[in-house]
Short mmCIF file of C-alpha atoms in Angstrom, two decimals:
data_model
loop_
_atom_site.label_atom_id
_atom_site.label_comp_id
_atom_site.label_asym_id
_atom_site.label_seq_id
_atom_site.Cartn_x
_atom_site.Cartn_y
_atom_site.Cartn_z
CA UNK A 3 70.85 13.07 -39.13
CA UNK A 4 72.59 9.72 -38.52
CA UNK A 5 70.59 6.60 -39.22
CA UNK A 6 70.50 5.42 -35.71
CA UNK A 7 69.11 8.58 -34.48
CA UNK A 8 66.51 8.54 -37.07
CA UNK A 9 65.63 4.81 -36.22
CA UNK A 10 65.32 5.69 -32.48
CA UNK A 11 63.14 8.81 -33.34
CA UNK A 12 60.86 6.62 -35.50
CA UNK A 13 60.44 3.95 -32.70
CA UNK A 14 59.59 6.70 -30.21
CA UNK A 15 56.95 8.16 -32.59
CA UNK A 16 55.48 4.57 -33.19
CA UNK A 17 55.23 3.96 -29.58
CA UNK A 18 53.59 7.34 -28.75
CA UNK A 19 51.07 6.78 -31.68
CA UNK A 20 50.30 3.31 -30.16
CA UNK A 21 49.78 4.73 -26.79
CA UNK A 22 47.53 7.54 -28.16
CA UNK A 23 45.34 4.96 -30.06
CA UNK A 24 44.97 2.76 -27.01
CA UNK A 25 44.09 5.86 -24.93
CA UNK A 26 41.36 6.87 -27.21
CA UNK A 27 39.99 3.29 -27.60
CA UNK A 28 39.92 3.03 -23.67
CA UNK A 29 38.01 6.49 -23.53
CA UNK A 30 35.58 5.29 -25.94
CA UNK A 31 35.07 2.15 -24.16
CA UNK A 32 34.63 3.81 -20.82
CA UNK A 33 31.84 6.29 -22.22
CA UNK A 34 30.11 3.26 -23.94
CA UNK A 35 30.02 1.28 -20.51
CA UNK A 36 28.44 4.14 -18.81
CA UNK A 37 25.57 4.49 -21.45
CA UNK A 38 25.17 0.87 -22.65
CA UNK A 39 27.08 -2.27 -22.97
CA UNK A 40 29.61 -2.27 -25.80
CA UNK A 41 29.22 -4.49 -28.95
CA UNK A 42 31.43 -7.64 -29.14
CA UNK A 43 32.99 -6.16 -32.27
CA UNK A 44 34.03 -2.90 -30.76
CA UNK A 45 35.04 -4.46 -27.45
CA UNK A 46 37.29 -6.90 -29.29
CA UNK A 47 38.88 -4.16 -31.34
CA UNK A 48 39.69 -2.25 -28.22
CA UNK A 49 41.19 -5.11 -26.50
CA UNK A 50 43.36 -6.15 -29.47
CA UNK A 51 44.69 -2.47 -29.71
CA UNK A 52 45.37 -2.44 -25.97
CA UNK A 53 47.17 -5.66 -26.05
CA UNK A 54 49.53 -4.41 -28.88
CA UNK A 55 50.69 -1.63 -26.62
CA UNK A 56 54.04 -2.40 -24.76
CA UNK A 57 53.87 -2.73 -20.98
CA UNK A 58 54.54 0.56 -19.51
CA UNK A 59 53.49 2.84 -16.62
CA UNK A 60 50.54 3.87 -18.65
CA UNK A 61 49.07 0.41 -18.97
CA UNK A 62 48.47 0.25 -15.17
CA UNK A 63 46.58 3.47 -15.08
CA UNK A 64 44.61 2.14 -18.28
CA UNK A 65 43.62 -1.05 -16.50
CA UNK A 66 42.59 0.99 -13.62
CA UNK A 67 40.29 3.26 -15.94
CA UNK A 68 38.76 -0.04 -17.51
CA UNK A 69 37.85 -1.30 -13.99
CA UNK A 70 36.25 1.96 -13.15
CA UNK A 71 34.11 1.93 -16.27
CA UNK A 72 33.16 -1.59 -15.68
CA UNK A 73 32.12 -0.59 -12.20
CA UNK A 74 30.18 2.30 -13.51
CA UNK A 75 28.27 0.14 -15.72
CA UNK A 76 27.35 -2.52 -13.20
CA UNK A 77 26.06 0.28 -10.88
CA UNK A 78 23.86 1.66 -13.65
CA UNK A 79 22.39 -1.73 -14.44
CA UNK A 80 21.71 -2.20 -10.65
CA UNK A 81 19.95 1.14 -10.40
CA UNK A 82 17.89 0.34 -13.40
CA UNK A 83 16.95 -3.19 -12.14
CA UNK A 84 15.89 -1.47 -8.55
CA UNK A 85 13.67 1.09 -10.42
CA UNK A 86 11.98 -1.59 -12.36
CA UNK A 87 11.40 -3.77 -9.15
CA UNK A 88 9.85 -0.42 -7.58
CA UNK A 89 7.68 0.08 -10.42
CA UNK A 90 6.40 -3.48 -10.29
CA UNK A 91 5.69 -3.26 -6.55
CA UNK A 92 3.50 -0.04 -6.93
CA UNK A 93 -0.24 0.12 -6.78
CA UNK A 94 -2.95 -2.33 -7.56
CA UNK A 95 -5.75 -2.25 -10.37
CA UNK A 96 -9.43 -1.85 -10.01
CA UNK A 97 -11.67 -4.70 -9.01
CA UNK A 98 -13.06 -4.83 -12.59
CA UNK A 99 -9.81 -5.06 -14.04
CA UNK A 100 -8.48 -7.86 -11.57
CA UNK A 101 -11.49 -9.87 -12.59
CA UNK A 102 -10.08 -10.18 -16.08
CA UNK A 103 -6.63 -11.11 -14.77
CA UNK A 104 -5.26 -14.53 -15.41
CA UNK A 105 -5.07 -16.62 -12.10
CA UNK A 106 -1.74 -18.13 -13.12
CA UNK A 107 0.30 -15.06 -13.65
CA UNK A 108 3.38 -14.64 -11.76
CA UNK A 109 3.20 -12.15 -8.75
CA UNK A 110 5.47 -9.06 -9.00
CA UNK A 111 6.16 -9.52 -5.29
CA UNK A 112 8.04 -12.82 -5.85
CA UNK A 113 11.27 -10.86 -6.66
CA UNK A 114 14.12 -11.98 -4.36
CA UNK A 115 14.11 -8.75 -2.40
CA UNK A 116 13.66 -5.02 -2.87
CA UNK A 117 16.55 -2.95 -3.91
CA UNK A 118 16.42 0.66 -2.82
CA UNK A 119 17.72 3.81 -4.44
CA UNK A 120 20.44 5.58 -2.96
CA UNK A 121 19.38 8.07 -0.22
CA UNK A 122 16.08 6.53 0.47
CA UNK A 123 14.97 5.63 4.03
CA UNK A 124 14.84 1.85 3.60
CA UNK A 125 13.06 1.03 6.83
CA UNK A 126 10.32 3.51 6.39
CA UNK A 127 9.50 1.94 3.12
CA UNK A 128 9.06 -1.63 4.24
CA UNK A 129 5.66 -1.29 5.82
CA UNK A 130 4.31 0.07 2.43
CA UNK A 131 6.08 -2.80 0.47
CA UNK A 132 4.42 -5.54 2.66
CA UNK A 133 1.15 -3.63 2.69
CA UNK A 134 1.09 -3.95 -1.28
CA UNK A 135 2.05 -7.59 -1.16
CA UNK A 136 -0.66 -8.32 1.47
CA UNK A 137 -3.42 -6.79 -0.71
CA UNK A 138 -2.03 -8.45 -3.78
CA UNK A 139 -2.49 -11.64 -2.30
CA UNK A 140 -5.70 -10.91 -0.74
CA UNK A 141 -7.03 -9.79 -4.22
CA UNK A 142 -5.61 -12.85 -5.84
CA UNK A 143 -6.85 -15.29 -3.23
CA UNK A 144 -3.23 -16.68 -2.88
CA UNK A 145 -1.54 -17.65 0.37
CA UNK A 146 0.33 -15.07 2.34
CA UNK A 147 3.68 -16.72 3.23
CA UNK A 148 6.17 -15.54 5.65
CA UNK A 149 9.02 -16.50 3.51
CA UNK A 150 7.82 -14.26 0.64
CA UNK A 151 7.50 -11.28 3.13
CA UNK A 152 10.93 -11.97 4.38
CA UNK A 153 12.48 -11.66 0.73
CA UNK A 154 10.50 -8.52 0.25
CA UNK A 155 12.02 -6.65 3.36
CA UNK A 156 15.43 -8.10 2.61
CA UNK A 157 17.85 -9.88 4.77
CA UNK A 158 19.17 -6.80 6.70
CA UNK A 159 15.71 -6.33 8.27
CA UNK A 160 14.63 -9.78 9.21
CA UNK A 161 15.08 -8.94 12.82
CA UNK A 162 12.64 -6.02 12.37
CA UNK A 163 10.03 -8.27 10.68
CA UNK A 164 7.39 -8.23 13.73
CA UNK A 165 7.52 -4.47 13.70
CA UNK A 166 7.26 -3.88 10.11
CA UNK A 167 4.53 -6.53 9.73
CA UNK A 168 2.40 -4.69 12.57
CA UNK A 169 2.62 -1.58 10.75
CA UNK A 170 1.59 -2.95 7.55
CA UNK A 171 -1.35 -4.70 9.23
CA UNK A 172 -2.50 -1.49 10.87
CA UNK A 173 -2.58 0.30 7.82
CA UNK A 174 -4.72 -2.22 6.11
CA UNK A 175 -6.98 -2.56 9.01
CA UNK A 176 -7.80 1.28 9.23
CA UNK A 177 -8.50 1.53 5.51
CA UNK A 178 -10.20 -1.89 4.64
CA UNK A 179 -11.34 -3.20 8.07
CA UNK A 180 -9.61 -6.48 7.77
CA UNK A 181 -7.38 -8.14 10.17
CA UNK A 182 -4.24 -9.99 9.54
CA UNK A 183 -4.13 -13.33 11.42
CA UNK A 184 -1.51 -15.88 11.85
CA UNK A 185 -2.48 -19.34 10.68
CA UNK A 186 0.73 -21.08 11.57
CA UNK A 187 4.46 -20.11 11.71
CA UNK A 188 4.62 -19.72 7.96
CA UNK A 189 1.24 -18.55 6.74
CA UNK A 190 -0.93 -15.62 7.46
CA UNK A 191 -4.54 -14.63 6.12
CA UNK A 192 -6.58 -11.42 6.05
CA UNK A 193 -10.01 -11.64 7.55
CA UNK A 194 -12.75 -9.20 7.27
CA UNK A 195 -14.15 -7.70 10.37
CA UNK A 196 -17.67 -8.57 9.11
CA UNK A 197 -18.86 -11.74 7.57
CA UNK A 198 -19.55 -10.23 4.39
CA UNK A 199 -19.68 -12.54 1.32
CA UNK A 200 -16.36 -13.62 -0.36
CA UNK A 201 -14.37 -12.50 2.82
CA UNK A 202 -15.40 -8.81 2.29
CA UNK A 203 -15.55 -8.56 -1.22
CA UNK A 204 -19.29 -8.72 -1.40
CA UNK A 205 -19.40 -10.00 -5.07
CA UNK A 206 -17.93 -13.27 -6.35
CA UNK A 207 -14.35 -12.91 -7.89
CA UNK A 208 -11.37 -11.33 -6.74
CA UNK A 209 -10.84 -7.78 -5.64
CA UNK A 210 -10.33 -5.51 -2.45
CA UNK A 211 -12.71 -5.64 0.54
CA UNK A 212 -15.71 -3.24 1.03
CA UNK A 213 -15.69 -3.78 4.77
CA UNK A 214 -13.94 -0.41 5.57
CA UNK A 215 -16.67 1.55 3.65
CA UNK A 216 -19.35 -0.39 5.42
CA UNK A 217 -17.74 0.28 8.83
CA UNK A 218 -17.54 3.97 8.10
CA UNK A 219 -21.19 4.04 7.02
CA UNK A 220 -22.16 2.26 10.38
CA UNK A 221 -20.33 4.62 12.45
CA UNK A 222 -21.89 7.60 10.58
CA UNK A 223 -25.38 6.14 11.43
CA UNK A 224 -24.47 5.52 15.04
CA UNK A 225 -23.23 9.09 15.50
CA UNK A 226 -26.30 10.47 13.78
CA UNK A 227 -28.58 9.22 16.27
CA UNK A 228 -28.86 5.50 14.87
CA UNK A 229 -30.62 6.95 11.88
CA UNK A 230 -28.76 8.92 9.18
CA UNK A 231 -30.39 10.73 6.21
CA UNK A 232 -29.03 9.66 2.72
CA UNK A 233 -27.68 13.35 1.90
CA UNK A 234 -25.64 13.11 5.16
CA UNK A 235 -24.11 9.78 4.36
CA UNK A 236 -23.03 11.23 0.79
CA UNK A 237 -21.58 14.41 2.43
CA UNK A 238 -19.78 12.19 4.82
CA UNK A 239 -18.40 9.80 2.04
CA UNK A 240 -17.33 12.81 -0.20
CA UNK A 241 -14.73 13.49 2.59
CA UNK A 242 -13.38 9.96 1.45
CA UNK A 243 -13.45 11.06 -2.24
CA UNK A 244 -16.40 8.45 -2.76
CA UNK A 245 -19.32 9.99 -4.88
CA UNK A 246 -22.48 8.47 -6.03
CA UNK A 247 -22.44 7.69 -9.75
CA UNK A 248 -18.54 8.00 -9.92
CA UNK A 249 -16.59 4.65 -10.10
CA UNK A 250 -14.25 4.23 -7.35
CA UNK A 251 -11.01 2.20 -7.61
CA UNK A 252 -11.78 0.06 -4.61
CA UNK A 253 -15.57 0.13 -4.32
CA UNK A 254 -16.92 0.24 -7.76
CA UNK A 255 -19.95 2.36 -8.44
CA UNK A 256 -20.90 3.27 -4.64
CA UNK A 257 -24.49 3.90 -5.04
CA UNK A 258 -25.27 0.34 -6.21
CA UNK A 259 -22.94 -1.01 -3.44
CA UNK A 260 -24.57 0.85 -0.83
CA UNK A 261 -28.33 1.20 -1.66
CA UNK A 262 -28.51 -2.36 -3.49
CA UNK A 263 -25.88 -4.82 -2.49
CA UNK A 264 -25.47 -4.04 1.37
CA UNK A 265 -29.11 -3.56 1.68
CA UNK A 266 -29.75 -6.97 0.05
CA UNK A 267 -27.34 -8.60 2.19
CA UNK A 268 -29.07 -7.00 5.33
CA UNK A 269 -26.08 -5.01 6.64
CA UNK A 270 -28.00 -1.69 5.93
CA UNK A 271 -31.57 -0.70 5.75
CA UNK A 272 -32.53 1.78 3.35
CA UNK A 273 -36.00 3.37 3.74
CA UNK A 274 -38.06 6.28 2.56
CA UNK A 275 -38.77 9.16 5.04
CA UNK A 276 -42.34 9.19 6.10
CA UNK A 277 -44.49 11.99 4.47
CA UNK A 278 -41.42 13.25 2.58
CA UNK A 279 -42.12 15.09 -0.68
CA UNK A 280 -40.22 14.91 -2.77
CA UNK A 281 -39.04 11.41 -1.61
CA UNK A 282 -36.17 11.18 0.60
CA UNK A 283 -34.30 8.30 2.10
CA UNK A 284 -32.37 7.35 5.29
CA UNK A 285 -30.07 4.55 6.60
CA UNK A 286 -30.22 2.43 9.53
CA UNK A 287 -28.22 -0.48 10.58
CA UNK A 288 -29.44 -3.85 9.14
CA UNK A 289 -30.13 -7.10 10.94
CA UNK A 290 -26.74 -8.58 10.04
CA UNK A 291 -24.88 -5.62 11.27
CA UNK A 292 -26.59 -5.75 14.57
CA UNK A 293 -25.62 -9.43 14.78
CA UNK A 294 -22.26 -9.25 13.75
CA UNK A 295 -20.67 -6.15 15.19
CA UNK A 296 -21.48 -3.61 18.19
CA UNK A 297 -21.35 0.08 18.62
CA UNK A 298 -18.15 -0.40 20.69
CA UNK A 299 -16.53 -2.28 17.94
CA UNK A 300 -17.49 0.52 15.29
CA UNK A 301 -16.35 3.16 17.62
CA UNK A 302 -12.96 1.58 18.32
CA UNK A 303 -12.54 1.36 14.49
CA UNK A 304 -13.15 5.04 13.87
CA UNK A 305 -10.99 5.97 16.75
CA UNK A 306 -8.16 3.96 15.04
CA UNK A 307 -8.91 5.67 11.77
CA UNK A 308 -8.53 9.11 13.59
CA UNK A 309 -5.56 8.00 15.59
CA UNK A 310 -7.36 8.32 18.98
CA UNK A 311 -9.35 6.42 21.46
CA UNK A 312 -13.04 5.66 21.96
CA UNK A 313 -13.07 7.80 25.28
CA UNK A 314 -12.37 10.65 23.20
CA UNK A 315 -16.09 10.61 22.21
CA UNK A 316 -17.70 10.61 25.47
CA UNK A 317 -21.29 10.73 24.50
CA UNK A 318 -20.95 8.05 22.10
CA UNK A 319 -18.61 5.79 24.15
CA UNK A 320 -21.20 5.90 27.09
CA UNK A 321 -24.06 4.71 24.61
CA UNK A 322 -21.78 2.00 23.31
CA UNK A 323 -20.93 0.91 26.93
CA UNK A 324 -24.65 0.80 27.61
CA UNK A 325 -25.30 -1.64 24.60
CA UNK A 326 -22.62 -3.81 25.74
CA UNK A 327 -24.10 -4.20 29.07
CA UNK A 328 -27.45 -4.71 27.60
CA UNK A 329 -26.07 -7.25 25.37
CA UNK A 330 -24.26 -9.03 28.35
CA UNK A 331 -27.36 -9.06 30.45
CA UNK A 332 -29.25 -10.67 27.47
CA UNK A 333 -26.68 -13.24 27.27
CA UNK A 334 -26.82 -14.01 30.94
CA UNK A 335 -22.91 -13.19 31.15
CA UNK A 336 -21.42 -12.30 34.44
CA UNK A 337 -18.68 -9.40 34.88
CA UNK A 338 -20.27 -7.70 32.00
CA UNK A 339 -19.51 -4.26 33.20
CA UNK A 340 -15.67 -5.07 33.59
CA UNK A 341 -15.56 -6.66 30.16
CA UNK A 342 -17.44 -3.98 28.49
CA UNK A 343 -14.91 -1.16 29.74
CA UNK A 344 -11.65 -2.89 28.19
CA UNK A 345 -10.32 -0.26 25.94
CA UNK A 346 -8.03 -1.07 23.04
CA UNK A 347 -5.82 1.82 22.60
CA UNK A 348 -4.79 3.02 19.23
CA UNK A 349 -1.07 2.59 18.18
CA UNK A 350 -1.72 3.46 14.63
CA UNK A 351 1.53 4.93 13.17
CA UNK A 352 0.63 5.09 9.45
CA UNK A 353 -1.56 7.38 7.71
CA UNK A 354 -4.78 6.35 6.44
CA UNK A 355 -5.79 7.19 2.83
CA UNK A 356 -9.01 8.53 4.42
CA UNK A 357 -8.94 12.15 5.96
CA UNK A 358 -9.59 12.58 9.70
CA UNK A 359 -13.31 12.44 9.88
CA UNK A 360 -14.03 13.02 13.45
CA UNK A 361 -12.62 15.13 15.93
CA UNK A 362 -13.28 14.57 19.85
CA UNK A 363 -13.53 18.47 20.60
CA UNK A 364 -16.61 18.73 18.51
CA UNK A 365 -19.95 18.22 20.14
CA UNK A 366 -21.17 17.00 16.81
CA UNK A 367 -17.95 16.40 14.77
CA UNK A 368 -19.25 15.19 11.46
CA UNK A 369 -21.68 18.02 11.19
CA UNK A 370 -18.75 20.58 11.93
CA UNK A 371 -16.31 19.03 9.42
CA UNK A 372 -18.99 18.83 6.63
CA UNK A 373 -19.77 22.49 7.16
CA UNK A 374 -16.18 23.63 6.91
CA UNK A 375 -15.54 21.60 3.90
CA UNK A 376 -18.58 22.79 2.17
CA UNK A 377 -17.37 26.38 3.01
CA UNK A 378 -14.04 25.73 1.26
#
């Protein structure tokens, strides 16, 4: 073979070999970018090898492959960041654990905004995120700021903020019996429906409110003829997965809370049934419960929990109306009848963590549900 042909043949072989090495390096770089960031040494080696390749038609394709690899790596990193943010925003700890936390720690809800995973319904998740933020700020006794809530829902949903906040507030109300109140245009606060110590926490320190449990017990007493046997109270609370002697993640040890703390605070009266052998006990409304709430307010709360309206319970509603009128007459108020008959319809759209405890079609709804649950 003539020398010039041999030289051309060797030149072609060298170019093919260089292109093969560059292609192998680029494939390795793309694979590494999808799994993790490449080390500086390997990236430099790949770049040096790539730069040594002559500019041909294949170099444009190589650059496109490198861009795709970098895009895949960035997408993977964004998904990882979103998953970490979601984990940070989920759940709250028990009261006992929260009392040992440091006041100065940074809130996980102060992230710029929440990033959703692909395929998730973003709007349906926003009330839950705001609910977690509100409860966290309540536990930590920190101010609830509108600007923080706007960061959580994200800039794309700022025009839906009132709707999202309303749903989050309704969820908290039907579970914890606390109301979201607007202090000014920039701040909000969660306020207990009853004047329990420490804004519904009962004990000193941080934690979640106990008002929801108390309101349910007051409703049970009301629907049991204003006096409920202790065994009926525990059957009722068992439907909410609250059991005596078993620590609850919100209420702590419920027996002490109900028979000691709430009795000492005069929201419940706990007395022995006369001539009972062995001794049995019963619950009544305490003086502070009679002073701070009414049967109508308790009935409205229970109606929201069960996604209905007070008139769905005719006999209890009539009794609550009579009490409203009697209280109005005692205060010497005028127009008591019209005021007492104002009904606040329920617009609860979120599920409560409590099961539906009352059904309007039942003449004695609590007894029927307890019997049905006990059979199962």
